Tab-separated table of C-alpha atoms in Angstrom:
chain	number	residue	atom	x	y	z
A	1	MET	CA	133.556	103.582	115.129
A	2	SER	CA	132.410	101.390	118.045
A	3	SER	CA	134.642	101.204	120.911
A	4	HIS	CA	134.268	97.125	120.504
A	5	GLN	CA	135.254	96.986	116.900
A	6	ALA	CA	138.836	95.231	116.951
A	7	PRO	CA	141.456	96.707	115.089
A	8	SER	CA	141.695	93.995	112.312
A	9	ALA	CA	138.091	93.901	111.495
A	10	PRO	CA	137.789	95.247	107.720
A	11	GLY	CA	135.590	98.525	107.371
A	12	PRO	CA	133.855	100.003	104.815
A	13	ALA	CA	136.945	101.150	103.203
A	14	SER	CA	138.785	97.717	103.056
A	15	SER	CA	138.559	95.735	100.199
A	16	GLY	CA	135.872	93.374	100.708
A	17	SER	CA	131.967	94.325	100.865
A	18	SER	CA	130.352	94.301	104.761
A	19	LEU	CA	127.882	91.656	105.289
A	20	PHE	CA	124.892	93.562	107.044
A	21	SER	CA	126.097	96.941	106.521
A	22	ARG	CA	123.894	99.785	106.576
A	23	SER	CA	122.059	100.811	102.736
A	24	SER	CA	120.694	104.033	101.945
A	25	TYR	CA	118.885	106.078	103.926
A	26	PRO	CA	116.035	106.207	101.939
A	27	GLU	CA	115.579	102.926	101.717
A	28	HIS	CA	116.810	102.195	106.360
A	29	LEU	CA	113.310	105.303	105.899
A	30	ARG	CA	111.597	103.176	103.333
A	31	ILE	CA	112.379	99.505	105.355
A	32	THR	CA	111.330	101.700	109.060
A	33	SER	CA	108.227	102.489	107.144
A	34	ILE	CA	107.352	98.893	106.282
A	35	LEU	CA	108.270	96.885	109.236
A	36	ARG	CA	105.876	99.757	111.500
A	37	LYS	CA	102.994	99.251	109.453
A	38	GLU	CA	103.362	95.078	109.765
A	39	THR	CA	103.983	95.986	113.747
A	40	VAL	CA	100.020	96.853	113.849
A	41	GLY	CA	99.651	93.800	111.573
A	42	GLY	CA	101.272	91.706	113.986
A	43	GLY	CA	99.272	92.715	116.696
A	44	LEU	CA	96.294	91.786	114.783
A	45	LEU	CA	97.108	88.832	113.543
A	46	LEU	CA	98.360	87.418	116.940
A	47	LEU	CA	94.696	88.910	118.320
A	48	ALA	CA	93.220	86.870	115.210
A	49	THR	CA	94.990	83.824	116.113
A	50	VAL	CA	94.627	83.520	119.979
A	51	ILE	CA	90.007	85.141	119.672
A	52	ALA	CA	90.288	82.150	116.735
A	53	LEU	CA	91.390	79.413	119.453
A	54	ILE	CA	89.090	79.738	121.442
A	55	LEU	CA	86.207	80.062	119.311
A	56	ALA	CA	87.096	76.585	118.247
A	57	ASN	CA	87.857	75.235	121.537
A	58	THR	CA	84.572	76.694	123.596
A	59	ALA	CA	80.639	76.223	123.257
A	60	ALA	CA	81.313	78.228	119.963
A	61	ALA	CA	83.356	76.080	118.156
A	62	ASP	CA	79.292	74.228	116.050
A	63	THR	CA	79.032	78.537	114.939
A	64	TYR	CA	82.783	78.832	114.943
A	65	PHE	CA	83.061	75.947	112.248
A	66	ALA	CA	79.101	76.758	110.424
A	67	ILE	CA	80.837	79.827	109.418
A	68	ARG	CA	83.983	79.035	107.994
A	69	ASP	CA	82.823	75.833	106.070
A	70	PHE	CA	79.610	78.394	104.416
A	71	SER	CA	79.881	77.529	101.223
A	72	PHE	CA	78.634	81.346	98.251
A	73	GLY	CA	79.670	82.464	95.110
A	74	TYR	CA	79.143	81.427	91.066
A	75	GLU	CA	79.985	77.736	90.388
A	76	PRO	CA	80.466	78.603	86.623
A	77	TRP	CA	83.680	80.263	86.957
A	78	HIS	CA	84.059	77.590	90.040
A	79	LEU	CA	83.563	80.601	91.926
A	80	GLU	CA	81.321	78.372	95.066
A	81	LEU	CA	84.096	78.153	97.111
A	82	SER	CA	83.617	77.974	100.739
A	83	VAL	CA	84.082	81.784	103.622
A	84	GLY	CA	87.716	80.021	104.509
A	85	ALA	CA	88.468	79.216	101.239
A	86	TRP	CA	87.772	83.018	99.641
A	87	ALA	CA	89.587	83.709	102.883
A	88	ALA	CA	92.981	81.918	101.587
A	89	ASP	CA	92.392	81.749	98.254
A	90	GLY	CA	91.360	85.565	97.513
A	91	LEU	CA	92.187	87.079	100.863
A	92	LEU	CA	95.206	86.332	100.835
A	93	ALA	CA	96.479	87.384	97.060
A	94	ILE	CA	95.908	91.146	98.025
A	95	PHE	CA	99.392	89.653	100.121
A	96	PHE	CA	100.722	88.308	98.203
A	97	PHE	CA	99.563	91.516	95.399
A	98	LEU	CA	102.260	93.252	97.668
A	99	ALA	CA	104.490	90.409	97.547
A	100	GLY	CA	104.899	90.896	93.963
A	101	LEU	CA	105.573	94.852	94.629
A	102	GLU	CA	108.048	94.309	97.262
A	103	LEU	CA	109.949	91.900	95.117
A	104	LYS	CA	109.713	93.755	92.290
A	105	ARG	CA	110.357	96.684	94.136
A	106	GLU	CA	113.793	95.320	95.808
A	107	PHE	CA	114.943	94.100	92.630
A	108	VAL	CA	114.668	97.662	91.069
A	109	ALA	CA	115.626	99.646	93.004
A	110	GLY	CA	116.257	98.145	96.501
A	111	ASP	CA	118.917	95.461	97.920
A	112	LEU	CA	118.176	93.214	95.413
A	113	ARG	CA	119.661	95.216	92.374
A	114	LYS	CA	122.510	95.041	93.692
A	115	PHE	CA	125.434	91.845	93.655
A	116	ASP	CA	126.503	92.237	97.139
A	117	ARG	CA	124.146	93.160	98.625
A	118	ALA	CA	121.343	90.598	97.682
A	119	ILE	CA	123.779	87.493	97.688
A	120	VAL	CA	123.105	87.341	101.602
A	121	PRO	CA	119.801	87.488	102.118
A	122	ILE	CA	119.367	86.061	98.927
A	123	SER	CA	121.950	82.557	100.505
A	124	ALA	CA	120.207	82.877	103.446
A	125	ALA	CA	116.642	82.544	102.028
A	126	VAL	CA	117.351	79.419	100.300
A	127	GLY	CA	119.245	77.778	103.509
A	128	GLY	CA	116.383	78.615	105.142
A	129	VAL	CA	113.959	76.817	102.930
A	130	VAL	CA	116.486	73.312	101.677
A	131	VAL	CA	117.871	73.004	105.634
A	132	PRO	CA	113.995	72.507	107.302
A	133	ALA	CA	112.277	70.960	103.980
A	134	LEU	CA	115.155	68.316	104.584
A	135	VAL	CA	115.039	67.883	108.206
A	136	TYR	CA	111.359	67.827	108.028
A	137	VAL	CA	111.865	64.929	105.723
A	138	ALA	CA	113.973	63.326	107.733
A	139	ILE	CA	111.437	62.591	110.431
A	140	THR	CA	108.547	62.483	108.833
A	141	VAL	CA	109.713	60.257	106.329
A	142	SER	CA	109.164	56.801	107.391
A	143	ALA	CA	105.224	57.832	108.377
A	144	GLY	CA	104.302	57.891	104.408
A	145	PRO	CA	103.873	59.174	101.167
A	146	GLU	CA	101.071	61.570	102.798
A	147	ALA	CA	103.395	63.096	105.723
A	148	LEU	CA	105.174	63.908	102.712
A	149	ARG	CA	102.557	66.507	101.434
A	150	GLY	CA	104.014	68.944	103.579
A	151	TRP	CA	107.554	69.107	103.474
A	152	ALA	CA	107.059	72.904	102.369
A	153	ILE	CA	105.247	73.690	104.701
A	154	PRO	CA	108.317	75.157	107.778
A	155	THR	CA	110.209	76.814	104.748
A	156	ALA	CA	108.613	79.897	105.384
A	157	THR	CA	108.977	83.536	107.517
A	158	ASP	CA	105.918	85.144	108.961
A	159	ILE	CA	107.250	89.428	109.127
A	160	ALA	CA	104.435	90.456	110.583
A	161	PHE	CA	104.470	88.248	113.029
A	162	ALA	CA	108.016	88.729	113.505
A	163	VAL	CA	108.241	92.293	113.438
A	164	ALA	CA	105.509	91.711	115.715
A	165	VAL	CA	107.553	89.972	118.124
A	166	LEU	CA	110.564	92.339	118.523
A	167	ALA	CA	107.896	94.918	119.022
A	168	VAL	CA	106.922	93.182	122.377
A	169	VAL	CA	110.349	92.612	123.391
A	170	GLY	CA	111.476	96.502	122.700
A	171	SER	CA	114.284	95.121	120.610
A	172	HIS	CA	116.429	98.567	119.637
A	173	LEU	CA	117.531	95.575	116.480
A	174	PRO	CA	120.729	98.041	114.389
A	175	SER	CA	118.539	98.873	111.144
A	176	ALA	CA	120.701	96.692	109.022
A	177	LEU	CA	119.873	93.611	110.745
A	178	ARG	CA	115.698	94.901	110.280
A	179	ILE	CA	115.952	95.220	106.172
A	180	PHE	CA	118.198	91.696	106.439
A	181	LEU	CA	115.489	90.003	107.777
A	182	LEU	CA	112.341	91.983	105.632
A	183	THR	CA	114.134	90.888	102.836
A	184	LEU	CA	115.237	87.925	103.641
A	185	ALA	CA	112.086	87.586	103.873
A	186	VAL	CA	110.562	89.541	99.911
A	187	VAL	CA	112.998	86.529	98.606
A	188	ASP	CA	111.599	83.868	100.916
A	189	ASP	CA	107.647	84.138	99.811
A	190	LEU	CA	109.207	84.632	96.567
A	191	LEU	CA	110.550	80.627	96.479
A	192	ALA	CA	107.004	79.878	98.797
A	193	ILE	CA	106.107	81.459	95.530
A	194	SER	CA	106.680	79.083	93.067
A	195	ILE	CA	106.173	76.385	95.494
A	196	ILE	CA	103.375	77.069	96.025
A	197	ALA	CA	102.957	77.774	92.421
A	198	PHE	CA	105.224	74.142	90.849
A	199	PHE	CA	104.390	71.487	93.759
A	200	TYR	CA	101.212	72.887	95.169
A	201	SER	CA	99.064	72.852	91.691
A	202	ASP	CA	96.442	70.230	91.145
A	203	ASP	CA	94.398	69.456	87.851
A	204	ILE	CA	95.896	72.310	85.576
A	205	GLU	CA	93.348	73.351	82.997
A	206	VAL	CA	95.611	74.888	80.574
A	207	SER	CA	92.092	76.932	78.770
A	208	PRO	CA	91.872	79.319	81.604
A	209	LEU	CA	95.121	80.283	81.772
A	210	LEU	CA	96.319	81.265	78.922
A	211	PHE	CA	93.151	83.234	78.726
A	212	ALA	CA	94.223	85.236	82.139
A	213	ILE	CA	97.364	86.080	79.597
A	214	ILE	CA	94.617	88.462	77.687
A	215	PRO	CA	93.354	91.028	80.984
A	216	LEU	CA	97.077	90.451	82.175
A	217	ALA	CA	97.873	91.665	79.200
A	218	LEU	CA	95.941	94.845	79.390
A	219	TYR	CA	96.473	95.579	82.802
A	220	ALA	CA	99.977	95.114	82.247
A	221	PHE	CA	99.719	97.943	79.473
A	222	LEU	CA	97.733	100.136	81.513
A	223	ALA	CA	99.632	100.364	84.537
A	224	GLN	CA	102.730	100.810	82.502
A	225	ARG	CA	101.388	103.136	80.037
A	226	PHE	CA	99.405	105.041	82.255
A	227	PRO	CA	101.096	105.342	85.881
A	228	VAL	CA	100.464	108.642	87.017
A	229	PHE	CA	96.691	109.465	85.699
A	230	PHE	CA	96.039	106.025	88.006
A	231	GLN	CA	99.020	108.210	91.118
A	232	ARG	CA	96.441	111.694	90.670
A	233	ARG	CA	93.019	110.004	90.740
A	234	ALA	CA	92.641	107.762	94.294
A	235	TRP	CA	89.445	106.283	92.192
A	236	ALA	CA	91.039	105.135	89.212
A	237	PRO	CA	93.279	101.521	90.924
A	238	TRP	CA	89.705	100.852	92.437
A	239	VAL	CA	87.356	101.287	88.566
A	240	ILE	CA	89.534	100.086	86.335
A	241	LEU	CA	92.720	97.874	87.865
A	242	LEU	CA	90.709	95.573	90.193
A	243	PRO	CA	87.740	94.468	88.375
A	244	ILE	CA	90.384	93.602	85.690
A	245	GLY	CA	93.015	91.920	88.443
A	246	PHE	CA	90.183	89.928	89.782
A	247	VAL	CA	89.395	89.107	85.709
A	248	VAL	CA	93.162	87.265	85.818
A	249	TRP	CA	92.509	85.880	89.608
A	250	ALA	CA	89.510	83.848	88.614
A	251	LEU	CA	90.953	82.713	85.365
A	252	VAL	CA	94.049	81.936	87.211
A	253	HIS	CA	92.012	80.326	89.931
A	254	ALA	CA	89.905	78.131	87.759
A	255	SER	CA	93.111	77.187	85.814
A	256	GLY	CA	94.005	74.504	88.822
A	257	VAL	CA	97.232	76.628	90.276
A	258	HIS	CA	96.411	78.199	93.883
A	259	ALA	CA	95.100	81.765	93.463
A	260	THR	CA	97.794	83.457	94.904
A	261	VAL	CA	99.894	83.546	92.515
A	262	ALA	CA	97.565	85.811	90.416
A	263	GLY	CA	98.733	88.434	92.719
A	264	VAL	CA	101.955	88.109	92.457
A	265	LEU	CA	101.741	88.584	88.341
A	266	LEU	CA	99.358	91.493	89.614
A	267	GLY	CA	101.766	92.466	91.917
A	268	PHE	CA	105.080	92.295	89.542
A	269	ALA	CA	102.905	94.156	86.264
A	270	ILE	CA	102.711	97.852	88.512
A	271	PRO	CA	106.517	99.836	87.545
A	272	VAL	CA	108.257	100.227	90.180
A	273	LEU	CA	110.233	103.709	89.001
A	274	PRO	CA	108.317	106.804	87.694
A	275	ARG	CA	109.264	107.262	83.852
A	276	SER	CA	112.029	109.615	83.930
A	277	VAL	CA	114.187	107.597	86.527
A	278	THR	CA	115.994	105.034	85.705
A	279	PRO	CA	117.680	102.039	88.035
A	280	LYS	CA	120.937	103.948	86.700
A	281	ASP	CA	119.515	107.211	88.243
A	282	VAL	CA	119.173	105.315	91.473
A	283	ASP	CA	122.558	104.533	91.921
A	284	ASP	CA	124.136	107.708	90.289
A	285	PRO	CA	121.203	110.141	90.709
A	286	ALA	CA	122.395	113.222	89.896
A	287	LYS	CA	122.318	116.747	91.362
A	288	PRO	CA	124.094	120.152	90.873
A	289	ALA	CA	127.706	120.495	91.412
A	290	ASP	CA	126.746	122.982	93.908
A	291	THR	CA	123.960	121.592	96.028
A	292	GLU	CA	124.523	121.589	99.505
A	293	PRO	CA	124.383	118.288	101.547
A	294	ALA	CA	120.983	119.769	103.112
A	295	GLU	CA	119.557	120.699	99.994
A	296	GLU	CA	120.477	117.470	98.928
A	297	ALA	CA	118.525	115.723	101.693
A	298	GLY	CA	115.747	117.991	101.002
A	299	LYS	CA	115.251	117.055	97.029
A	300	MET	CA	116.104	113.673	97.480
A	301	HIS	CA	111.906	113.207	96.722
A	302	ASP	CA	111.933	115.625	94.081
A	303	LEU	CA	115.237	113.569	92.166
A	304	HIS	CA	113.095	110.164	92.412
A	305	PRO	CA	109.469	110.601	93.543
A	306	ASP	CA	106.987	107.862	94.466
A	307	GLY	CA	106.171	105.397	91.624
A	308	LEU	CA	103.100	103.359	91.170
A	309	ALA	CA	104.283	100.228	93.216
A	310	ASP	CA	105.040	102.373	95.591
A	311	THR	CA	101.026	104.783	95.478
A	312	LEU	CA	99.724	101.425	95.788
A	313	GLU	CA	101.844	99.299	98.203
A	314	HIS	CA	100.987	102.593	100.403
A	315	SER	CA	96.819	102.057	100.183
A	316	ILE	CA	97.133	98.217	99.905
A	317	ARG	CA	99.219	97.704	102.876
A	318	PRO	CA	97.507	98.301	105.676
A	319	LEU	CA	93.774	96.775	103.919
A	320	SER	CA	96.122	93.497	103.899
A	321	ALA	CA	97.524	94.058	107.405
A	322	GLY	CA	95.149	95.435	109.159
A	323	PHE	CA	91.962	93.301	107.594
A	324	ALA	CA	93.115	90.270	104.741
A	325	VAL	CA	95.880	88.911	106.800
A	326	PRO	CA	94.065	88.140	110.255
A	327	VAL	CA	90.605	87.250	108.181
A	328	PHE	CA	92.538	84.290	107.219
A	329	ALA	CA	94.300	83.723	110.287
A	330	PHE	CA	90.977	83.743	112.042
A	331	PHE	CA	89.918	81.193	109.752
A	332	SER	CA	93.013	79.208	109.236
A	333	ALA	CA	94.276	79.186	113.171
A	334	GLY	CA	90.943	78.492	114.485
A	335	VAL	CA	91.940	74.353	115.826
A	336	ALA	CA	89.748	72.090	117.801
A	337	ILE	CA	93.244	70.292	120.200
A	338	GLY	CA	90.791	68.212	121.916
A	339	GLY	CA	92.341	69.901	125.565
A	340	LEU	CA	95.413	68.000	126.932
A	341	GLU	CA	95.128	64.444	125.165
A	342	GLY	CA	94.074	65.760	122.102
A	343	LEU	CA	97.968	68.717	122.421
A	344	VAL	CA	99.674	65.390	123.198
A	345	THR	CA	98.859	63.869	120.238
A	346	ALA	CA	99.050	66.350	117.975
A	347	VAL	CA	102.249	66.960	119.097
A	348	THR	CA	104.201	63.442	118.649
A	349	ASP	CA	102.343	63.837	115.675
A	350	PRO	CA	105.387	62.942	112.854
A	351	ILE	CA	104.192	65.931	111.001
A	352	ALA	CA	103.986	68.084	114.359
A	353	VAL	CA	107.236	67.210	115.185
A	354	GLY	CA	109.079	67.340	111.594
A	355	ILE	CA	107.000	71.290	111.238
A	356	MET	CA	109.138	71.878	115.488
A	357	VAL	CA	111.701	71.395	115.150
A	358	ALA	CA	112.267	72.182	111.303
A	359	LEU	CA	111.637	75.603	112.402
A	360	VAL	CA	112.904	75.574	115.888
A	361	ILE	CA	116.810	74.426	114.609
A	362	GLY	CA	116.421	73.769	111.414
A	363	LYS	CA	115.110	77.736	109.794
A	364	PRO	CA	118.049	79.320	111.736
A	365	VAL	CA	120.550	77.096	111.367
A	366	GLY	CA	120.085	77.062	107.543
A	367	ILE	CA	120.056	80.522	107.793
A	368	LEU	CA	123.200	80.756	109.461
A	369	LEU	CA	124.831	78.068	106.715
A	370	ALA	CA	124.232	79.546	104.503
A	371	THR	CA	125.244	83.039	105.837
A	372	PHE	CA	128.900	81.848	106.993
A	373	ALA	CA	129.917	80.289	103.476
A	374	VAL	CA	128.635	83.815	101.981
A	375	THR	CA	131.845	84.669	104.238
A	376	LYS	CA	133.668	82.322	103.217
A	377	THR	CA	133.423	82.035	99.759
A	378	THR	CA	133.626	85.864	99.164
A	379	ARG	CA	136.041	88.679	99.988
A	380	ALA	CA	132.376	89.882	102.537
A	381	SER	CA	132.434	89.737	106.325
A	382	LEU	CA	131.034	90.421	108.689
A	383	ASP	CA	129.689	93.978	110.152
A	384	PRO	CA	132.493	95.049	112.689
A	385	ASP	CA	129.471	96.424	114.687
A	386	LEU	CA	127.653	93.055	114.583
A	387	ALA	CA	128.525	89.793	116.279
A	388	TRP	CA	127.552	85.923	115.036
A	389	ILE	CA	124.885	85.933	117.845
A	390	ASP	CA	122.918	88.847	116.322
A	391	VAL	CA	122.827	86.984	113.392
A	392	LEU	CA	121.396	83.847	114.953
A	393	GLY	CA	118.711	85.845	116.449
A	394	VAL	CA	117.958	86.997	113.646
A	395	ALA	CA	117.391	83.794	111.840
A	396	LEU	CA	115.785	82.173	115.237
A	397	LEU	CA	113.205	84.887	114.344
A	398	ALA	CA	112.941	83.411	110.969
A	399	GLY	CA	111.312	79.945	112.219
A	400	VAL	CA	108.213	82.113	113.360
A	401	GLY	CA	106.274	80.528	110.406
A	402	PHE	CA	102.284	81.554	109.934
A	403	THR	CA	100.943	83.046	106.869
A	404	VAL	CA	102.211	80.937	104.119
A	405	SER	CA	102.998	78.052	106.377
A	406	LEU	CA	99.125	78.017	107.226
A	407	LEU	CA	98.196	78.237	104.218
A	408	ILE	CA	100.152	75.571	102.044
A	409	SER	CA	99.177	73.392	105.266
A	410	GLU	CA	95.886	73.487	104.296
A	411	LEU	CA	96.729	72.947	100.508
A	412	GLY	CA	99.893	70.483	101.147
A	413	PHE	CA	96.623	67.630	103.962
A	414	GLY	CA	93.056	69.769	103.147
A	415	GLN	CA	91.133	71.992	106.034
A	416	GLY	CA	90.039	70.586	108.397
A	417	SER	CA	92.139	67.101	107.701
A	418	PRO	CA	93.216	65.343	111.236
A	419	GLU	CA	97.345	66.117	108.979
A	420	ASP	CA	96.105	69.746	108.380
A	421	ASP	CA	95.286	70.447	112.481
A	422	HIS	CA	98.270	67.999	113.793
A	423	ALA	CA	100.033	70.680	111.596
A	424	LYS	CA	98.312	73.741	112.971
A	425	VAL	CA	99.412	73.090	116.089
A	426	ALA	CA	102.841	72.518	115.177
A	427	ILE	CA	102.864	76.114	113.129
A	428	LEU	CA	102.232	77.565	115.992
A	429	ALA	CA	103.544	76.152	118.618
A	430	GLY	CA	106.736	75.945	116.748
A	431	SER	CA	106.913	79.436	115.826
A	432	LEU	CA	106.174	80.656	119.156
A	433	ILE	CA	109.021	78.710	121.088
A	434	ALA	CA	111.268	80.347	117.658
A	435	ALA	CA	109.278	83.794	118.978
A	436	VAL	CA	110.728	83.215	122.258
A	437	ALA	CA	114.465	82.209	121.680
A	438	ALA	CA	114.709	84.575	119.533
A	439	ALA	CA	113.618	87.672	121.885
A	440	ILE	CA	115.322	86.368	124.536
A	441	LEU	CA	118.433	85.901	122.656
A	442	LEU	CA	117.679	89.594	121.212
A	443	ARG	CA	116.791	91.274	124.496
A	444	SER	CA	120.104	90.028	126.618
A	445	ARG	CA	121.522	92.609	122.995
A	446	ASN	CA	119.550	95.033	123.377
A	447	LYS	CA	122.776	96.924	126.011
A	448	ARG	CA	124.833	96.760	122.294
A	449	TYR	CA	121.963	97.606	119.830
A	450	ARG	CA	121.062	100.937	122.414
A	451	GLU	CA	125.513	101.577	121.482
A	452	ILE	CA	124.907	100.663	117.951
A	453	GLU	CA	121.208	103.096	117.444
A	454	GLU	CA	122.927	105.695	119.028
A	455	GLN	CA	126.476	105.196	116.886
A	456	ASP	CA	123.490	105.663	114.100
A	457	ALA	CA	121.687	108.628	114.892
A	458	ILE	CA	124.895	111.142	114.582
A	459	ASP	CA	124.563	114.806	112.627
A	460	ALA	CA	128.079	115.919	113.027
A	461	ASP	CA	127.228	118.075	110.091
A	462	HIS	CA	123.092	118.713	110.634
A	463	ASP	CA	122.018	117.699	106.999
A	464	GLY	CA	119.787	115.783	108.108
A	465	ILE	CA	121.217	112.492	107.261
A	466	PRO	CA	122.803	110.660	109.891
A	467	ASP	CA	126.554	110.502	109.132
A	468	VAL	CA	127.097	106.796	108.686
A	469	TYR	CA	124.551	107.519	106.475
A	470	GLU	CA	126.844	109.726	104.233
A	471	GLY	CA	127.560	108.835	100.571
A	472	ARG	CA	125.712	105.316	100.717
């Protein structure tokens, strides 16, 4: 136990639950692996954004915008889209497919399956959506109804961008806070998807939406009935599931519902656990009575082998983080600022002011208020190894909104419109300010985080599992 722990603070044996307590060791390893991949993706995202901004504000601007606005595709299927639209509607469907997989994984076998662990990130995510939206509306209400279409822009958290910030500052952020950040972002994605589906889908055509049910049902049947087949044959998901998924995507796109919603539905259709494992097994894994701890650690994967969702996630996440999202950012983040005068005009627009204030102040305030409310309305308390300043650091980092914020800006204002350009400048500026503020605060706590990291690494019984995870 850390020497910084207050004697009266409730520990694991307390009758109340602990906020940001450590998860199980397998969950810790899984989240660590995901965040490592997102770090690389975040770096590529940053690089693509910088290149886009340079091209959009130099002599190459005409070529850049000509490529972004070049249209191709099959018009009778409503698929004659610009390159930028293909990136937003098509490539981001891959990103949202992973979001669907991760959401289902969390609700079936992750932290969100347990109320006492789910209440914190869910409450924080809701607070982190409602408060910045209210802040934005309060600032832009006098600017007219057009400005109000951007109310959802500052509600999203970009986990890849946020994790890239952690990598750059070299933070030893405890795994409990990293898992909270990822889980918060997962719930955030669910809320953003719901907002896009209900508030940013126009002129809905019912027929294509109904027809989409047929290939979606076939897709779900094949994935649920033959998961082992798709796991053992690497080609099968690409040759069988992908074409069916494309038909679902095309029909949803034709209906007027934003096509990224199709990616989420397809992700939800994938089974998380192997057919021999149930959610009850995840909570109470069976093992022989005479199994030694070291043997148990070695057999953990055999008890709960990867399901099809894990297999597809391993295959598709590099495609999403390494290609789909950076390409979307490349075609979405390129804004012609127009020099210093144009920058001043952009950042003084009420739309931009609303977005920046909502990201930098509204988002962390909403997360902090919701998390604090949990401690006052339940028997939960902050983990004794951590302080509220740590929660503030993560809440500031959640103000890094990028991918989904850029998408909602285009949906709300129309790509290339003055409002869209000003909103994107604000998204970039607000995310940068939030990232710098979070980096300064979290870096100031690195000494404490190193102590927690060293404590968490202790394995006194040499069973391959750090002692803090024993019994979890």
